[in-house]
Amino acid sequence: MADRRSLQAFHPFARLSRLLDRNRPGGAGDPILLSIGEPKNQPPGFVAEEIAAQAASWSRYPLPRGTDGYREACTDWLNRRYALPEGLLSPARSVLPLPGSREGLFFSLLAAAQDHQGAEPPVVLMPNPFYHVYAGAAVAVGAEPVLVPCTAENGFLPDYAALDRDILDRAIFCFLCSPANPHGAAADLEQLGNLIALARRHDFIVAFDECYAEIYDDQPPAGALQAAALSGSGEDALDRVLVFHSLSKRSSAPGLRCGFVAGPAKLIDGIDMALRVGGAGVPHPVLAAGTRLWREESHVEANRAYYRENFALAEHLLGNRFGFRKPDGGFFLWLDVGDGEAAALKLWREAGVRVVPGAYMSEADANGHNPGQRYIRVALVYDAATTEEGLRRIVQVLASDSETPPPASVMAAATGD
Ligand SMILES: Cc1ncc(COP(=O)(O)O)c(C=O)c1O
């Protein structure tokens, strides 16, 4: 596309504002913003307590590597969550705190691009649709983003192995989001292992964006470190693997700006250096709160129950409309509405419901086919009552006249057991 080099070109919300902001929200009630994936739950009360207790350290600059306690809490959580073998990860060498996974994803590509020697621009592989930071980071380092379609036909997972050999050889970096924003598909252990093996054959790094890994129904999605652990021993098992996690979704704390990256020491050192040049670091009080959050599971289970209720409502209200499927993870619906942009405009104008057209999170291929074009992304982040109201309006506006409207109240049915 013409403006491929512009960072803004990839930002879905800038595009959404251009589409909607000239129109007044329609419908009877207040507007419902199901566009932004911002958790509306509150983090546990101990976050505020911990931050207050550490107030004296606001006068200190963040330590680039954070505290031993924070890195140990992250490592222990990874070991528990993914049943990793003893010694795979070293808290001192394999884990780096991040002010959110977004910053880490961006800076890790910046770090990787430092090592590129070739005359041709390097290639960065990413799914299509994609989280805008992947494409933004690629253009920021002068790389060529290669977008690999995720469609219903391929289970919404990018088939990187099917790319031409010369593209794979030019690749320096690859993003995989699992479970994915926007469609919620998660790769299984074999698929994760296959991608790691491909990266090693063609010498590129894979950034596994697992920031939605803790939001699932009953099956915890597999993690790339599990697959890495099966691929070798010691540090070799981590070769070319970076895994990003965050408290933003897990603990409903996106404002905390707290996450981490795990991987081989050499790559972690490179990201550390890039962050020392241009990053903010994670403040001491935030690290203290984050340490407790990674060690506490009951609030995460409560979060899962909150989203479970919303997905039960969606299942009940949408049924088999719009290709509804429960995602493997995350809190988005990816609905096939025929023309996502037209549907988003109609929903805003007629019902005051704001959603993201799928095409704003994806790009057309050389044949003009955009894998997101038919879809809208709907964030189920509000409480059940607001979610129900938003979904009901979506069905009323988008379902064809011949279809049966949803029942008058589904709360009892959807939350019964
Ligand atoms: C796919 C994906 N990755 C990363 C992030 C960044 O999250 P954070 O920086 O809050 O950890 C987001 C945020 O919405 C996301 O959707």
Short mmCIF file of C-alpha atoms and ligand atoms in Angstrom, two decimals:
data_model
loop_
_atom_site.label_atom_id
_atom_site.label_comp_id
_atom_site.label_asym_id
_atom_site.label_seq_id
_atom_site.Cartn_x
_atom_site.Cartn_y
_atom_site.Cartn_z
CA MET A 1 0.00 0.00 0.00
CA ALA A 2 1.08 3.57 -0.68
CA ASP A 3 1.69 4.58 2.93
CA ARG A 4 3.45 1.37 3.96
CA ARG A 5 6.35 3.32 5.45
CA SER A 6 4.21 5.37 7.79
CA LEU A 7 3.86 4.13 11.39
CA GLN A 8 0.35 5.52 11.54
CA ALA A 9 -0.69 3.41 8.55
CA PHE A 10 -0.84 0.38 10.81
CA HIS A 11 -2.64 1.89 13.74
CA PRO A 12 -6.20 0.51 13.85
CA PHE A 13 -7.53 3.17 16.19
CA ALA A 14 -6.29 6.07 14.09
CA ARG A 15 -8.14 4.51 11.17
CA LEU A 16 -11.22 3.82 13.27
CA SER A 17 -11.37 7.46 14.38
CA ARG A 18 -11.27 8.57 10.75
CA LEU A 19 -14.15 6.22 9.95
CA LEU A 20 -16.42 6.96 12.89
CA ASP A 21 -15.71 10.31 14.45
CA ARG A 22 -17.67 12.35 11.91
CA ASN A 23 -20.79 10.37 12.85
CA ARG A 24 -22.86 10.66 16.00
CA PRO A 25 -23.37 7.41 17.88
CA GLY A 26 -26.93 6.21 17.32
CA GLY A 27 -29.32 4.10 19.36
CA ALA A 28 -31.17 4.72 22.58
CA GLY A 29 -28.62 4.09 25.34
CA ASP A 30 -25.07 5.22 26.03
CA PRO A 31 -22.40 4.27 23.49
CA ILE A 32 -20.66 0.96 24.24
CA LEU A 33 -17.00 0.85 23.29
CA LEU A 34 -16.18 -2.74 22.39
CA SER A 35 -13.28 -1.58 20.24
CA ILE A 36 -10.41 -1.37 22.71
CA GLY A 37 -9.01 -4.46 24.39
CA GLU A 38 -8.55 -2.78 27.73
CA PRO A 39 -9.50 -4.93 30.74
CA LYS A 40 -12.21 -3.32 32.86
CA ASN A 41 -11.64 -5.53 35.88
CA GLN A 42 -9.56 -4.09 38.68
CA PRO A 43 -6.23 -5.60 39.74
CA PRO A 44 -6.08 -6.95 43.32
CA GLY A 45 -5.99 -4.36 46.12
CA PHE A 46 -2.49 -5.38 47.16
CA VAL A 47 -1.10 -3.65 44.04
CA ALA A 48 -1.93 -0.22 45.46
CA GLU A 49 -0.66 -1.28 48.92
CA GLU A 50 2.64 -2.53 47.52
CA ILE A 51 3.17 0.63 45.46
CA ALA A 52 2.43 2.82 48.49
CA ALA A 53 4.83 0.77 50.63
CA GLN A 54 7.64 1.33 48.13
CA ALA A 55 7.00 5.07 47.71
CA ALA A 56 10.49 6.01 48.91
CA SER A 57 11.98 4.44 45.79
CA TRP A 58 10.22 6.80 43.36
CA SER A 59 13.36 8.92 43.75
CA ARG A 60 15.49 6.17 42.21
CA TYR A 61 15.89 5.43 38.52
CA PRO A 62 14.61 1.99 37.53
CA LEU A 63 17.31 -0.68 37.36
CA PRO A 64 17.57 -1.95 33.74
CA ARG A 65 17.50 -5.57 34.86
CA GLY A 66 14.99 -5.00 37.64
CA THR A 67 15.26 -6.83 40.93
CA ASP A 68 16.26 -10.43 41.66
CA GLY A 69 12.87 -10.87 43.33
CA TYR A 70 10.97 -9.82 40.20
CA ARG A 71 12.97 -12.01 37.83
CA GLU A 72 12.66 -14.98 40.21
CA ALA A 73 8.88 -14.48 40.45
CA CYS A 74 8.65 -14.45 36.62
CA THR A 75 10.84 -17.55 36.32
CA ASP A 76 8.90 -19.44 38.99
CA TRP A 77 5.64 -18.54 37.28
CA LEU A 78 6.92 -19.74 33.88
CA ASN A 79 8.17 -22.98 35.46
CA ARG A 80 4.80 -23.60 37.12
CA ARG A 81 2.59 -22.50 34.23
CA TYR A 82 4.45 -24.50 31.57
CA ALA A 83 5.96 -27.29 33.73
CA LEU A 84 9.42 -26.40 32.44
CA PRO A 85 12.45 -28.52 33.29
CA GLU A 86 14.66 -27.35 36.11
CA GLY A 87 17.50 -25.16 34.88
CA LEU A 88 16.03 -24.22 31.49
CA LEU A 89 15.69 -20.63 32.65
CA SER A 90 18.09 -18.67 34.79
CA PRO A 91 16.42 -15.74 36.60
CA ALA A 92 19.64 -13.74 36.25
CA ARG A 93 20.32 -14.36 32.57
CA SER A 94 17.14 -15.44 30.79
CA VAL A 95 14.54 -12.95 32.06
CA LEU A 96 14.31 -9.20 31.61
CA PRO A 97 11.56 -6.98 33.05
CA LEU A 98 9.68 -4.87 30.53
CA PRO A 99 7.40 -1.86 30.84
CA GLY A 100 4.70 -3.94 29.07
CA SER A 101 5.08 -6.47 26.30
CA ARG A 102 4.48 -3.84 23.58
CA GLU A 103 7.71 -2.03 24.38
CA GLY A 104 9.58 -5.33 24.51
CA LEU A 105 8.26 -6.48 21.15
CA PHE A 106 9.34 -3.22 19.57
CA PHE A 107 12.76 -3.07 21.19
CA SER A 108 13.55 -6.72 20.54
CA LEU A 109 13.26 -6.18 16.80
CA LEU A 110 15.33 -3.02 17.11
CA ALA A 111 18.00 -5.08 18.88
CA ALA A 112 17.87 -7.87 16.28
CA ALA A 113 18.14 -5.41 13.40
CA GLN A 114 21.47 -4.16 14.76
CA ASP A 115 23.08 -7.41 13.67
CA HIS A 116 21.79 -7.36 10.10
CA GLN A 117 24.64 -7.18 7.59
CA GLY A 118 23.03 -7.83 4.19
CA ALA A 119 22.56 -5.23 1.42
CA GLU A 120 18.87 -6.02 0.93
CA PRO A 121 16.39 -4.91 3.59
CA PRO A 122 15.78 -7.72 6.03
CA VAL A 123 12.42 -9.44 6.17
CA VAL A 124 10.19 -9.57 9.23
CA LEU A 125 7.49 -12.24 9.18
CA MET A 126 4.18 -11.62 10.87
CA PRO A 127 0.62 -12.89 10.86
CA ASN A 128 -2.09 -11.11 8.92
CA PRO A 129 -4.14 -9.80 10.77
CA PHE A 130 -1.51 -8.54 13.16
CA TYR A 131 -0.96 -6.45 16.27
CA HIS A 132 0.05 -3.09 14.81
CA VAL A 133 3.31 -2.93 16.80
CA TYR A 134 4.77 -5.81 14.73
CA ALA A 135 4.42 -3.87 11.48
CA GLY A 136 5.33 -0.58 13.10
CA ALA A 137 8.54 -2.05 14.49
CA ALA A 138 9.39 -3.57 11.10
CA VAL A 139 9.05 -0.27 9.24
CA ALA A 140 10.89 1.57 12.03
CA VAL A 141 13.99 -0.58 11.43
CA GLY A 142 13.70 -0.37 7.64
CA ALA A 143 12.70 -4.02 7.26
CA GLU A 144 10.20 -5.46 4.85
CA PRO A 145 7.12 -6.80 6.64
CA VAL A 146 5.94 -10.08 5.09
CA LEU A 147 2.36 -10.74 6.12
CA VAL A 148 1.16 -14.31 6.24
CA PRO A 149 -2.61 -14.85 6.13
CA CYS A 150 -4.57 -16.26 9.05
CA THR A 151 -7.93 -17.43 7.82
CA ALA A 152 -10.70 -19.80 8.87
CA GLU A 153 -9.25 -22.26 6.34
CA ASN A 154 -5.87 -22.47 8.07
CA GLY A 155 -7.23 -22.33 11.62
CA PHE A 156 -6.15 -18.66 11.81
CA LEU A 157 -2.50 -19.66 12.19
CA PRO A 158 0.15 -18.33 9.79
CA ASP A 159 1.87 -21.02 7.73
CA TYR A 160 5.39 -19.59 7.73
CA ALA A 161 6.85 -22.86 6.44
CA ALA A 162 4.97 -22.39 3.17
CA LEU A 163 6.85 -19.17 2.33
CA ASP A 164 9.43 -19.11 -0.46
CA ARG A 165 12.86 -20.17 0.61
CA ASP A 166 14.48 -16.84 -0.27
CA ILE A 167 11.99 -14.97 1.92
CA LEU A 168 12.75 -17.32 4.81
CA ASP A 169 16.47 -16.84 4.23
CA ARG A 170 16.11 -13.05 4.31
CA ALA A 171 14.02 -13.16 7.49
CA ILE A 172 15.71 -11.90 10.63
CA PHE A 173 12.65 -11.91 12.85
CA CYS A 174 9.20 -13.40 13.08
CA PHE A 175 6.20 -12.64 15.27
CA LEU A 176 3.68 -15.19 16.44
CA CYS A 177 0.84 -14.15 18.71
CA SER A 178 -0.62 -17.13 20.53
CA PRO A 179 -3.35 -16.94 21.66
CA ALA A 180 -3.78 -14.31 19.02
CA ASN A 181 -5.21 -10.87 18.95
CA PRO A 182 -7.65 -10.54 17.16
CA HIS A 183 -9.07 -14.01 16.47
CA GLY A 184 -7.97 -15.90 19.58
CA ALA A 185 -6.42 -18.95 17.88
CA ALA A 186 -3.60 -20.64 19.80
CA ALA A 187 -0.86 -22.76 18.30
CA ASP A 188 -0.39 -26.23 19.77
CA LEU A 189 2.89 -27.65 21.01
CA GLU A 190 3.73 -29.24 17.67
CA GLN A 191 3.06 -26.03 15.73
CA LEU A 192 5.17 -24.06 18.17
CA GLY A 193 7.98 -26.61 17.88
CA ASN A 194 7.79 -26.56 14.08
CA LEU A 195 8.17 -22.79 14.01
CA ILE A 196 11.18 -22.94 16.32
CA ALA A 197 12.77 -25.56 14.06
CA LEU A 198 12.04 -23.42 10.96
CA ALA A 199 13.63 -20.39 12.63
CA ARG A 200 16.76 -22.37 13.39
CA ARG A 201 17.03 -23.72 9.84
CA HIS A 202 16.72 -20.23 8.35
CA ASP A 203 18.45 -18.29 11.11
CA PHE A 204 15.79 -15.91 12.35
CA ILE A 205 14.48 -15.07 15.81
CA VAL A 206 10.88 -15.78 16.80
CA ALA A 207 9.09 -13.40 19.14
CA PHE A 208 6.26 -15.37 20.72
CA ASP A 209 3.75 -12.83 21.94
CA GLU A 210 1.93 -14.70 24.72
CA CYS A 211 0.37 -11.75 26.50
CA TYR A 212 -3.10 -13.41 26.28
CA ALA A 213 -1.86 -16.78 27.56
CA GLU A 214 -3.71 -16.54 30.87
CA ILE A 215 -7.13 -15.68 29.50
CA TYR A 216 -8.72 -18.97 28.48
CA ASP A 217 -11.75 -21.09 29.26
CA ASP A 218 -10.66 -24.51 30.53
CA GLN A 219 -7.59 -25.44 28.46
CA PRO A 220 -4.43 -23.43 29.16
CA PRO A 221 -2.85 -22.68 25.76
CA ALA A 222 0.59 -24.22 25.14
CA GLY A 223 3.61 -21.95 25.41
CA ALA A 224 6.68 -21.62 23.22
CA LEU A 225 8.99 -22.38 26.15
CA GLN A 226 7.36 -25.79 26.48
CA ALA A 227 8.13 -26.47 22.84
CA ALA A 228 11.64 -25.06 23.25
CA ALA A 229 12.25 -27.34 26.23
CA LEU A 230 11.51 -30.34 24.01
CA SER A 231 13.96 -29.13 21.37
CA GLY A 232 17.24 -29.40 23.26
CA SER A 233 18.85 -29.02 26.63
CA GLY A 234 20.26 -26.13 28.64
CA GLU A 235 20.56 -22.77 26.89
CA ASP A 236 20.56 -24.47 23.47
CA ALA A 237 16.87 -25.19 23.98
CA LEU A 238 16.20 -21.44 24.00
CA ASP A 239 18.06 -20.79 20.77
CA ARG A 240 16.26 -18.04 18.74
CA VAL A 241 13.23 -18.09 21.05
CA LEU A 242 11.89 -14.98 22.77
CA VAL A 243 8.71 -15.17 24.82
CA PHE A 244 6.77 -12.09 25.93
CA HIS A 245 4.39 -11.96 28.88
CA SER A 246 2.59 -9.17 30.63
CA LEU A 247 0.40 -8.35 33.61
CA SER A 248 -1.87 -6.22 31.45
CA LYS A 249 -4.39 -8.97 30.68
CA ARG A 250 -3.40 -11.57 33.29
CA SER A 251 -3.93 -9.18 36.19
CA SER A 252 -6.12 -6.54 34.51
CA ALA A 253 -3.32 -4.05 35.04
CA PRO A 254 -2.48 -2.47 31.66
CA GLY A 255 -1.75 0.84 33.39
CA LEU A 256 0.95 -0.74 35.54
CA ARG A 257 3.19 -1.25 32.50
CA CYS A 258 4.78 -4.42 33.74
CA GLY A 259 5.82 -7.56 31.90
CA PHE A 260 8.91 -9.48 30.89
CA VAL A 261 10.71 -11.22 28.08
CA ALA A 262 12.42 -14.60 28.46
CA GLY A 263 14.99 -16.10 26.12
CA PRO A 264 18.66 -16.93 25.60
CA ALA A 265 21.14 -14.70 27.44
CA LYS A 266 22.64 -13.24 24.26
CA LEU A 267 19.27 -11.99 22.97
CA ILE A 268 18.23 -10.79 26.42
CA ASP A 269 21.46 -8.79 26.66
CA GLY A 270 20.72 -7.19 23.27
CA ILE A 271 17.20 -6.16 24.30
CA ASP A 272 18.55 -4.87 27.59
CA MET A 273 21.00 -2.65 25.71
CA ALA A 274 18.30 -1.34 23.34
CA LEU A 275 16.08 -0.52 26.32
CA ARG A 276 18.95 1.23 28.09
CA VAL A 277 19.25 3.49 25.05
CA GLY A 278 15.59 4.28 24.48
CA GLY A 279 13.42 2.59 27.09
CA ALA A 280 11.87 3.72 30.34
CA GLY A 281 12.58 0.75 32.60
CA VAL A 282 10.14 -0.55 35.18
CA PRO A 283 10.01 1.57 38.38
CA HIS A 284 10.85 -0.10 41.70
CA PRO A 285 7.34 0.16 43.19
CA VAL A 286 5.86 -1.36 40.01
CA LEU A 287 8.34 -4.24 40.17
CA ALA A 288 7.38 -4.88 43.79
CA ALA A 289 3.68 -5.03 42.87
CA GLY A 290 4.49 -7.15 39.80
CA THR A 291 6.47 -9.61 41.92
CA ARG A 292 3.38 -10.28 44.01
CA LEU A 293 1.10 -10.50 40.99
CA TRP A 294 3.20 -13.17 39.26
CA ARG A 295 3.08 -15.20 42.49
CA GLU A 296 -0.68 -14.95 43.00
CA GLU A 297 -3.17 -17.05 41.04
CA SER A 298 -6.60 -16.50 42.61
CA HIS A 299 -7.12 -13.11 40.97
CA VAL A 300 -6.21 -14.63 37.61
CA GLU A 301 -8.77 -17.39 38.06
CA ALA A 302 -11.33 -14.71 38.95
CA ASN A 303 -10.44 -12.91 35.71
CA ARG A 304 -10.96 -16.10 33.73
CA ALA A 305 -14.38 -16.54 35.36
CA TYR A 306 -15.26 -12.95 34.36
CA TYR A 307 -14.43 -13.57 30.69
CA ARG A 308 -16.01 -17.03 30.76
CA GLU A 309 -19.31 -15.41 31.68
CA ASN A 310 -19.00 -12.97 28.76
CA PHE A 311 -18.23 -15.74 26.28
CA ALA A 312 -21.17 -17.77 27.57
CA LEU A 313 -23.36 -14.75 26.86
CA ALA A 314 -21.87 -14.38 23.40
CA GLU A 315 -22.43 -18.04 22.63
CA HIS A 316 -26.03 -17.78 23.75
CA LEU A 317 -26.80 -14.52 21.93
CA LEU A 318 -24.87 -15.11 18.74
CA GLY A 319 -25.34 -18.87 18.42
CA ASN A 320 -24.07 -19.83 15.00
CA ARG A 321 -24.35 -16.33 13.55
CA PHE A 322 -21.33 -14.54 12.09
CA GLY A 323 -19.14 -17.64 12.28
CA PHE A 324 -19.11 -17.35 16.08
CA ARG A 325 -16.46 -19.48 17.76
CA LYS A 326 -15.08 -19.35 21.24
CA PRO A 327 -11.43 -18.34 21.02
CA ASP A 328 -8.68 -20.58 22.40
CA GLY A 329 -7.61 -17.59 24.43
CA GLY A 330 -7.93 -13.85 24.88
CA PHE A 331 -11.10 -11.78 25.15
CA PHE A 332 -12.02 -10.93 21.58
CA LEU A 333 -14.72 -12.12 19.23
CA TRP A 334 -13.76 -12.22 15.56
CA LEU A 335 -17.05 -12.11 13.71
CA ASP A 336 -17.55 -12.70 10.03
CA VAL A 337 -20.07 -10.02 9.07
CA GLY A 338 -19.40 -9.92 5.32
CA ASP A 339 -17.98 -6.38 5.24
CA GLY A 340 -16.32 -5.39 8.51
CA GLU A 341 -15.93 -1.70 7.75
CA ALA A 342 -19.54 -1.25 6.67
CA ALA A 343 -20.70 -3.19 9.74
CA ALA A 344 -18.59 -1.05 12.10
CA LEU A 345 -20.04 2.13 10.62
CA LYS A 346 -23.59 0.80 10.78
CA LEU A 347 -23.15 -0.36 14.39
CA TRP A 348 -21.88 3.03 15.45
CA ARG A 349 -24.49 5.04 13.58
CA GLU A 350 -27.47 2.89 14.46
CA ALA A 351 -26.62 1.45 17.87
CA GLY A 352 -23.69 3.40 19.36
CA VAL A 353 -21.54 0.27 19.46
CA ARG A 354 -17.90 0.75 18.56
CA VAL A 355 -15.98 -2.22 17.14
CA VAL A 356 -12.85 -2.52 15.00
CA PRO A 357 -13.19 -3.48 11.33
CA GLY A 358 -10.98 -6.52 10.77
CA ALA A 359 -9.38 -4.86 7.75
CA TYR A 360 -7.90 -2.22 10.07
CA MET A 361 -5.80 -4.93 11.69
CA SER A 362 -4.69 -6.54 8.45
CA GLU A 363 -3.52 -5.71 4.95
CA ALA A 364 -4.50 -6.77 1.47
CA ASP A 365 -2.16 -9.18 -0.32
CA ALA A 366 -0.82 -8.66 -3.86
CA ASN A 367 -4.15 -9.88 -5.27
CA GLY A 368 -6.08 -7.36 -3.23
CA HIS A 369 -7.39 -9.97 -0.81
CA ASN A 370 -7.51 -8.79 2.80
CA PRO A 371 -8.02 -11.65 5.28
CA GLY A 372 -9.63 -9.28 7.81
CA GLN A 373 -12.02 -7.61 5.40
CA ARG A 374 -15.10 -9.66 6.30
CA TYR A 375 -14.61 -9.38 10.06
CA ILE A 376 -15.16 -7.16 13.05
CA ARG A 377 -13.24 -7.47 16.31
CA VAL A 378 -15.38 -7.20 19.44
CA ALA A 379 -13.69 -6.84 22.84
CA LEU A 380 -15.64 -8.59 25.60
CA VAL A 381 -13.97 -6.62 28.37
CA TYR A 382 -16.95 -5.05 30.11
CA ASP A 383 -19.06 -6.55 32.88
CA ALA A 384 -21.68 -9.07 31.84
CA ALA A 385 -24.59 -6.59 31.78
CA THR A 386 -22.78 -4.17 29.44
CA THR A 387 -21.49 -7.04 27.34
CA GLU A 388 -24.98 -8.45 27.00
CA GLU A 389 -26.36 -5.06 25.96
CA GLY A 390 -23.56 -4.56 23.41
CA LEU A 391 -24.02 -8.01 21.91
CA ARG A 392 -27.77 -7.63 21.77
CA ARG A 393 -27.37 -4.39 19.80
CA ILE A 394 -24.91 -6.10 17.44
CA VAL A 395 -27.38 -8.88 16.73
CA GLN A 396 -30.25 -6.42 16.26
CA VAL A 397 -28.32 -4.27 13.80
CA LEU A 398 -26.48 -6.95 11.85
CA ALA A 399 -28.68 -10.03 11.84
CA SER A 400 -30.88 -10.33 8.78
CA ASP A 401 -34.63 -9.92 9.17
CA SER A 402 -35.26 -13.59 8.59
CA GLU A 403 -33.26 -14.55 11.66
CA THR A 404 -34.76 -15.03 15.10
CA PRO A 405 -33.86 -12.22 17.50
CA PRO A 406 -32.05 -13.19 20.71
CA PRO A 407 -34.18 -14.05 23.76
CA ALA A 408 -35.27 -11.16 26.00
CA SER A 409 -32.90 -12.03 28.83
CA VAL A 410 -30.11 -14.52 28.67
CA MET A 411 -28.29 -13.70 31.86
CA ALA A 412 -29.76 -16.53 33.88
CA ALA A 413 -29.35 -19.07 31.13
CA ALA A 414 -25.82 -18.05 30.29
CA THR A 415 -24.48 -17.92 33.81
CA GLY A 416 -26.55 -20.78 35.26
CA ASP A 417 -23.88 -23.31 36.09
C1 LIG B 1 -1.20 -8.90 20.66
C2 LIG B 1 -0.75 -7.93 21.68
N1 LIG B 1 0.53 -7.94 22.06
C3 LIG B 1 0.99 -7.07 22.97
C4 LIG B 1 0.16 -6.13 23.55
C5 LIG B 1 0.76 -5.16 24.50
O1 LIG B 1 0.30 -5.27 25.79
P1 LIG B 1 1.10 -4.68 27.01
O2 LIG B 1 2.17 -3.79 26.46
O3 LIG B 1 0.12 -3.94 27.79
O4 LIG B 1 1.70 -5.86 27.70
C6 LIG B 1 -1.18 -6.09 23.20
C7 LIG B 1 -2.07 -5.08 23.81
O5 LIG B 1 -3.21 -4.94 23.55
C8 LIG B 1 -1.66 -7.02 22.25
O6 LIG B 1 -2.94 -7.03 21.88
#
